[in-house]
XYZ file of C-alpha atoms in Angstrom:
391
model
C 77.399 158.115 20.815
C 80.940 158.982 19.849
C 81.962 158.919 23.319
C 80.265 155.363 24.098
C 81.654 154.128 20.789
C 85.247 155.311 21.951
C 84.676 153.814 25.461
C 83.526 150.345 24.039
C 86.639 150.179 21.736
C 88.947 150.992 24.616
C 87.440 148.397 26.967
C 87.524 145.871 24.158
C 91.343 146.529 23.730
C 91.961 146.628 27.257
C 90.297 143.091 27.814
C 92.230 141.721 24.820
C 95.547 143.175 26.456
C 94.516 141.531 29.752
C 93.812 138.076 27.885
C 97.247 138.338 26.171
C 99.096 138.987 29.436
C 97.541 136.285 31.180
C 98.354 134.045 27.927
C 101.847 135.160 27.989
C 102.639 134.448 31.583
C 101.018 131.062 31.191
C 103.260 130.381 28.324
C 106.215 131.517 30.559
C 105.165 129.456 33.657
C 104.949 126.472 31.195
C 108.564 127.056 30.149
C 109.727 127.677 33.410
C 108.185 124.368 34.641
C 109.707 122.494 32.045
C 113.095 123.917 32.608
C 112.918 123.217 36.257
C 111.854 119.510 35.601
C 115.024 119.176 33.385
C 117.597 120.953 35.047
C 116.626 121.367 38.658
C 114.098 118.825 39.503
C 115.340 118.472 43.034
C 115.331 121.608 45.057
C 117.756 119.995 47.327
C 120.433 120.371 45.022
C 119.523 123.065 42.646
C 117.391 126.280 42.491
C 115.236 127.337 39.646
C 112.467 129.308 41.317
C 111.198 132.098 39.032
C 107.948 134.116 39.097
C 106.309 136.412 36.388
C 104.386 139.277 37.106
C 102.443 141.885 34.824
C 102.590 145.423 36.471
C 101.662 148.307 34.449
C 101.844 146.572 31.443
C 105.318 145.871 32.217
C 106.652 142.120 32.618
C 108.562 141.489 35.711
C 110.848 138.380 36.635
C 111.392 137.654 40.391
C 112.925 134.955 41.933
C 116.499 133.092 42.397
C 118.462 130.012 40.550
C 121.828 128.412 40.946
C 121.440 127.137 37.210
C 122.930 129.757 34.730
C 122.100 127.550 31.877
C 118.576 127.239 32.600
C 117.949 130.754 33.034
C 119.945 131.611 29.903
C 117.362 129.351 27.687
C 114.428 131.161 29.570
C 115.743 134.464 28.785
C 116.323 133.460 25.195
C 112.518 132.379 25.012
C 111.465 135.944 26.357
C 113.748 137.717 23.823
C 112.463 135.195 21.011
C 108.971 136.451 21.664
C 110.157 140.065 21.649
C 108.984 140.754 25.256
C 110.195 143.673 26.994
C 111.041 143.005 30.762
C 112.471 143.913 34.012
C 115.063 141.135 35.273
C 114.959 141.015 39.005
C 116.124 137.379 39.221
C 119.144 136.438 41.511
C 121.671 134.125 39.702
C 123.207 132.696 43.020
C 125.817 133.260 44.116
C 125.640 137.110 43.547
C 127.019 140.283 44.954
C 125.615 139.674 48.367
C 128.589 137.332 48.891
C 131.159 139.195 47.018
C 134.403 137.173 46.572
C 134.079 134.861 49.373
C 132.256 132.227 47.492
C 133.942 129.775 49.300
C 133.994 128.261 52.888
C 135.445 125.537 55.040
C 133.817 124.113 58.177
C 135.590 125.530 60.972
C 133.798 123.414 64.045
C 133.898 119.607 64.521
C 130.638 119.334 63.099
C 128.395 122.333 62.120
C 124.419 122.183 61.575
C 122.875 123.098 58.257
C 119.159 124.181 58.505
C 116.705 124.585 55.973
C 115.909 127.991 56.778
C 118.195 130.743 58.041
C 117.494 130.565 61.575
C 118.689 128.509 64.452
C 115.168 126.855 64.936
C 114.588 125.826 61.496
C 114.752 121.962 60.697
C 117.968 120.448 60.459
C 118.801 119.476 56.918
C 122.419 118.183 57.101
C 125.434 118.499 58.673
C 129.305 119.093 57.458
C 132.329 117.966 59.245
C 135.368 119.906 60.178
C 137.416 120.877 56.970
C 134.738 119.794 54.608
C 134.969 122.294 51.511
C 131.598 124.364 50.733
C 130.234 126.680 48.046
C 128.650 129.812 49.467
C 125.356 130.847 47.468
C 123.762 133.678 49.707
C 123.622 135.418 52.820
C 120.581 136.577 55.205
C 121.439 138.014 58.514
C 123.957 135.852 60.299
C 123.325 132.990 57.998
C 124.976 131.724 54.696
C 123.303 129.274 52.132
C 125.953 126.906 51.302
C 126.118 123.674 49.131
C 127.925 120.766 50.349
C 130.011 118.303 48.255
C 127.148 116.109 47.880
C 125.460 119.377 46.328
C 122.848 119.718 49.329
C 121.679 123.127 49.669
C 120.757 124.832 53.100
C 121.822 127.395 55.622
C 124.305 127.660 58.171
C 125.100 130.159 60.883
C 128.424 132.327 60.260
C 130.432 130.942 63.553
C 130.228 127.363 61.886
C 132.490 128.435 58.620
C 135.620 130.316 57.447
C 134.749 131.902 54.318
C 137.358 132.284 51.676
C 138.025 133.727 48.019
C 138.714 131.121 45.118
C 142.523 131.364 45.360
C 142.642 130.643 49.254
C 140.000 127.947 48.781
C 142.280 125.921 46.193
C 144.792 126.452 48.332
C 143.071 124.936 51.270
C 141.910 121.977 49.138
C 145.528 120.910 47.676
C 147.422 121.448 50.967
C 148.559 118.246 52.602
C 146.079 117.079 55.333
C 145.120 114.687 57.932
C 141.933 112.840 58.530
C 140.574 111.847 61.742
C 139.864 108.080 62.137
C 138.441 107.758 65.396
C 134.759 108.265 66.338
C 135.327 111.011 69.092
C 138.688 112.930 70.042
C 140.316 116.291 70.685
C 142.848 118.609 69.184
C 145.061 119.714 71.722
C 147.020 122.986 72.213
C 150.459 121.386 72.833
C 152.026 118.065 72.098
C 150.211 116.503 75.466
C 147.067 114.979 76.138
C 146.963 117.088 79.138
C 147.242 120.319 77.567
C 144.311 122.697 76.533
C 141.905 121.697 74.159
C 141.639 123.469 71.118
C 138.403 121.799 70.015
C 136.750 118.384 69.814
C 137.006 116.471 66.376
C 134.959 113.576 65.083
C 135.188 110.744 62.534
C 135.831 112.014 59.180
C 137.269 115.364 60.272
C 140.017 116.871 58.101
C 142.737 119.366 59.019
C 145.749 120.894 57.137
C 149.133 119.210 58.047
C 151.845 121.278 59.449
C 154.236 118.855 61.039
C 155.266 115.498 62.552
C 155.977 114.348 66.080
C 156.508 110.946 67.718
C 153.023 110.725 68.865
C 151.207 113.901 67.419
C 150.355 115.495 64.029
C 150.888 119.400 64.202
C 147.639 120.550 62.077
C 146.044 123.899 61.207
C 142.186 124.716 61.009
C 140.835 126.690 58.146
C 140.846 129.836 60.430
C 144.496 129.625 61.072
C 144.137 128.143 64.453
C 146.948 125.393 65.386
C 146.977 122.263 67.350
C 147.795 118.954 67.776
C 146.212 115.369 67.003
C 147.207 111.935 68.341
C 149.098 110.001 65.485
C 147.316 106.863 66.705
C 143.749 108.707 66.078
C 144.472 109.750 62.596
C 146.184 109.430 59.164
C 147.793 111.354 56.506
C 144.660 111.956 54.065
C 146.609 110.495 51.098
C 147.666 107.560 52.728
C 144.089 107.201 54.172
C 142.769 106.951 50.609
C 145.223 104.606 49.338
C 144.530 102.166 52.002
C 141.081 101.773 51.089
C 141.399 98.636 48.956
C 138.929 96.480 50.409
C 136.075 98.381 50.328
C 133.303 95.746 51.138
C 135.124 94.709 54.287
C 135.772 98.173 55.388
C 132.377 99.249 54.963
C 131.037 96.520 57.565
C 134.051 97.620 59.977
C 133.067 101.235 59.761
C 129.249 100.446 59.773
C 129.841 98.193 62.999
C 132.267 100.713 64.786
C 129.053 103.295 64.638
C 126.845 100.995 66.422
C 124.979 102.816 69.469
C 125.333 106.092 67.760
C 122.126 108.019 68.409
C 119.489 108.861 65.895
C 119.179 112.568 64.781
C 117.135 113.631 61.999
C 119.595 115.765 59.690
C 122.371 114.327 61.470
C 125.423 113.160 59.301
C 128.297 112.818 61.689
C 129.140 110.628 64.997
C 127.267 113.197 67.491
C 123.923 112.128 65.875
C 122.710 110.611 62.705
C 119.858 109.511 60.732
C 119.564 106.759 58.290
C 120.891 108.056 55.239
C 123.196 110.336 57.139
C 124.672 106.802 58.304
C 125.001 105.298 54.792
C 126.593 108.654 53.710
C 129.018 108.543 56.554
C 130.239 104.767 56.198
C 130.518 105.421 52.307
C 132.491 108.852 53.216
C 134.644 106.800 55.438
C 135.465 104.475 52.382
C 136.325 107.168 49.969
C 132.929 107.884 48.421
C 130.486 110.813 48.656
C 127.177 109.697 47.870
C 123.859 111.618 47.824
C 122.514 112.893 51.214
C 118.969 111.529 51.536
C 117.488 108.161 50.725
C 115.068 109.160 48.224
C 118.165 110.560 46.314
C 120.349 107.814 47.273
C 117.801 105.131 45.634
C 118.390 106.899 42.364
C 122.124 106.242 42.111
C 124.072 102.995 41.538
C 123.033 99.698 39.927
C 119.697 98.319 40.682
C 119.944 94.724 42.402
C 117.411 92.298 43.813
C 114.658 93.195 41.540
C 112.401 90.268 42.784
C 112.490 91.656 46.401
C 113.953 88.279 47.750
C 117.206 89.350 49.014
C 118.809 86.957 46.683
C 121.928 87.959 44.830
C 122.716 90.923 47.447
C 126.311 91.745 48.411
C 127.828 93.278 51.413
C 127.700 97.168 51.170
C 124.488 97.085 49.067
C 121.855 99.808 50.006
C 118.402 98.587 51.065
C 115.434 101.129 50.633
C 112.303 101.018 52.515
C 109.144 102.772 52.387
C 105.777 102.797 50.688
C 105.385 101.199 47.022
C 103.601 102.670 44.250
C 99.882 102.506 43.670
C 97.542 103.691 40.712
C 97.168 107.053 42.824
C 100.605 107.453 44.421
C 104.077 107.408 43.532
C 106.721 105.108 45.360
C 107.700 106.777 48.960
C 111.323 106.104 50.237
C 111.634 106.728 53.915
C 114.539 104.595 54.951
C 117.874 103.054 54.136
C 120.195 100.339 55.561
C 123.392 98.478 54.597
C 123.311 94.767 53.851
C 126.176 92.892 55.539
C 126.047 89.883 53.480
C 126.077 87.168 55.815
C 124.348 84.034 56.638
C 122.198 85.658 59.250
C 120.685 88.008 56.530
C 121.719 91.025 58.509
C 121.816 94.690 57.759
C 122.591 97.784 59.738
C 120.706 100.929 59.847
C 120.074 103.941 61.966
C 116.753 103.838 63.506
C 116.406 105.136 67.165
C 120.312 104.278 67.148
C 122.795 102.367 65.059
C 122.181 98.550 65.112
C 121.745 95.335 63.224
C 118.637 93.744 62.308
C 117.934 90.552 60.083
C 115.640 89.700 57.094
C 115.580 86.027 58.580
C 112.512 85.192 60.630
C 114.237 82.761 62.333
C 116.760 85.215 63.711
C 116.040 86.751 67.247
C 116.559 90.437 65.914
C 114.167 89.748 62.833
C 112.887 93.130 61.348
C 109.486 92.070 60.191
C 108.175 95.770 59.749
C 111.007 96.653 57.681
C 110.590 93.408 55.653
C 107.273 94.153 54.813
C 108.120 97.711 53.544
C 111.212 96.899 51.369
C 111.548 98.550 47.932
C 114.584 97.095 46.649
C 118.415 97.689 46.735
C 121.099 99.589 45.070
C 124.879 98.662 44.586
C 127.345 101.497 44.742
C 130.728 99.559 44.840
C 132.506 99.002 41.452
C 129.617 101.266 39.664
C 130.521 104.408 37.757
C 127.753 106.836 38.101
C 128.010 110.627 38.415
C 125.929 110.714 41.548
C 128.723 108.796 43.233
C 131.899 110.490 43.650
C 135.042 108.525 44.119
C 137.688 110.409 46.280
C 140.518 108.269 44.915
C 139.898 109.654 41.371
């Protein structure tokens, strides 16, 4: 009888302990969800993926995050509950990348993928000379964050890694920006000389010297070469020249007509709809969010009545599925309004081309008119999601 009584007591204690463990983990999961919603709601630009396990009466934290503040709040919650735990969470970047926590794109265009493998979906691209943060490493791939905060993976051959001092030095040195759609960097001051690499619209290289017909330039990996002066500008001079953004947006956008569509593309080698709007704004001195579903959350809302009235050249038009009682609005496409009497906009769909919202025009786009969700204005609007390079 004593044995049965003792067994019953131990069983009761164990069951209560299991219930307490389940309750504790459930509470922590709720805290995690609230923190993620507040600090890292979009996994494309911030990571906060932490898991809780109870092993042999020991609470174990696993996962990774790029948000130190959110993780600190989570740890405070654990301490306040007087919980003992093992912390295996990686706060990125960590020791895996060491002191080389920065990088510069070293090829004309680098492909940045959703997973650390060449067969993974293309998430975005970076242009020659673009500064990157290095967060993680897996095999021959590095997880990087672009200036628009997009997080994905790039193979080691596309970047030159740097420590903080060298990175800041690169960013503060005099540079040139390539302003043609396509071209080359030559080994000598002669277009018949050997080619160091190709270069595309928006590519940036360090300025080393000036000749009658060529800029002498340097890559982040110390290679040197020459770019035709007629195909580039000193970076600071280029920024100062961007004083008519509405007109320049149309000029840049139309200069990209015919560029092929490429899912995940943000360059003249191939471009998707939001990559196109992003590239057009970049060449006007603005860094804007990467995807259409992010771009719709920036800027000032215009055309609330969806009548295409009051729109101005450069406004972004968004398309997709409208919200219902059961489903949220879904943004799947974006274009740029050109503000003319033909109600034209330009977008990347199949390739970059003009379409119209006027049913009397031969290039009327009935399909996109029927799925129009609204527009946003970026020009002249202060928004933390819109980075003005001139400032």
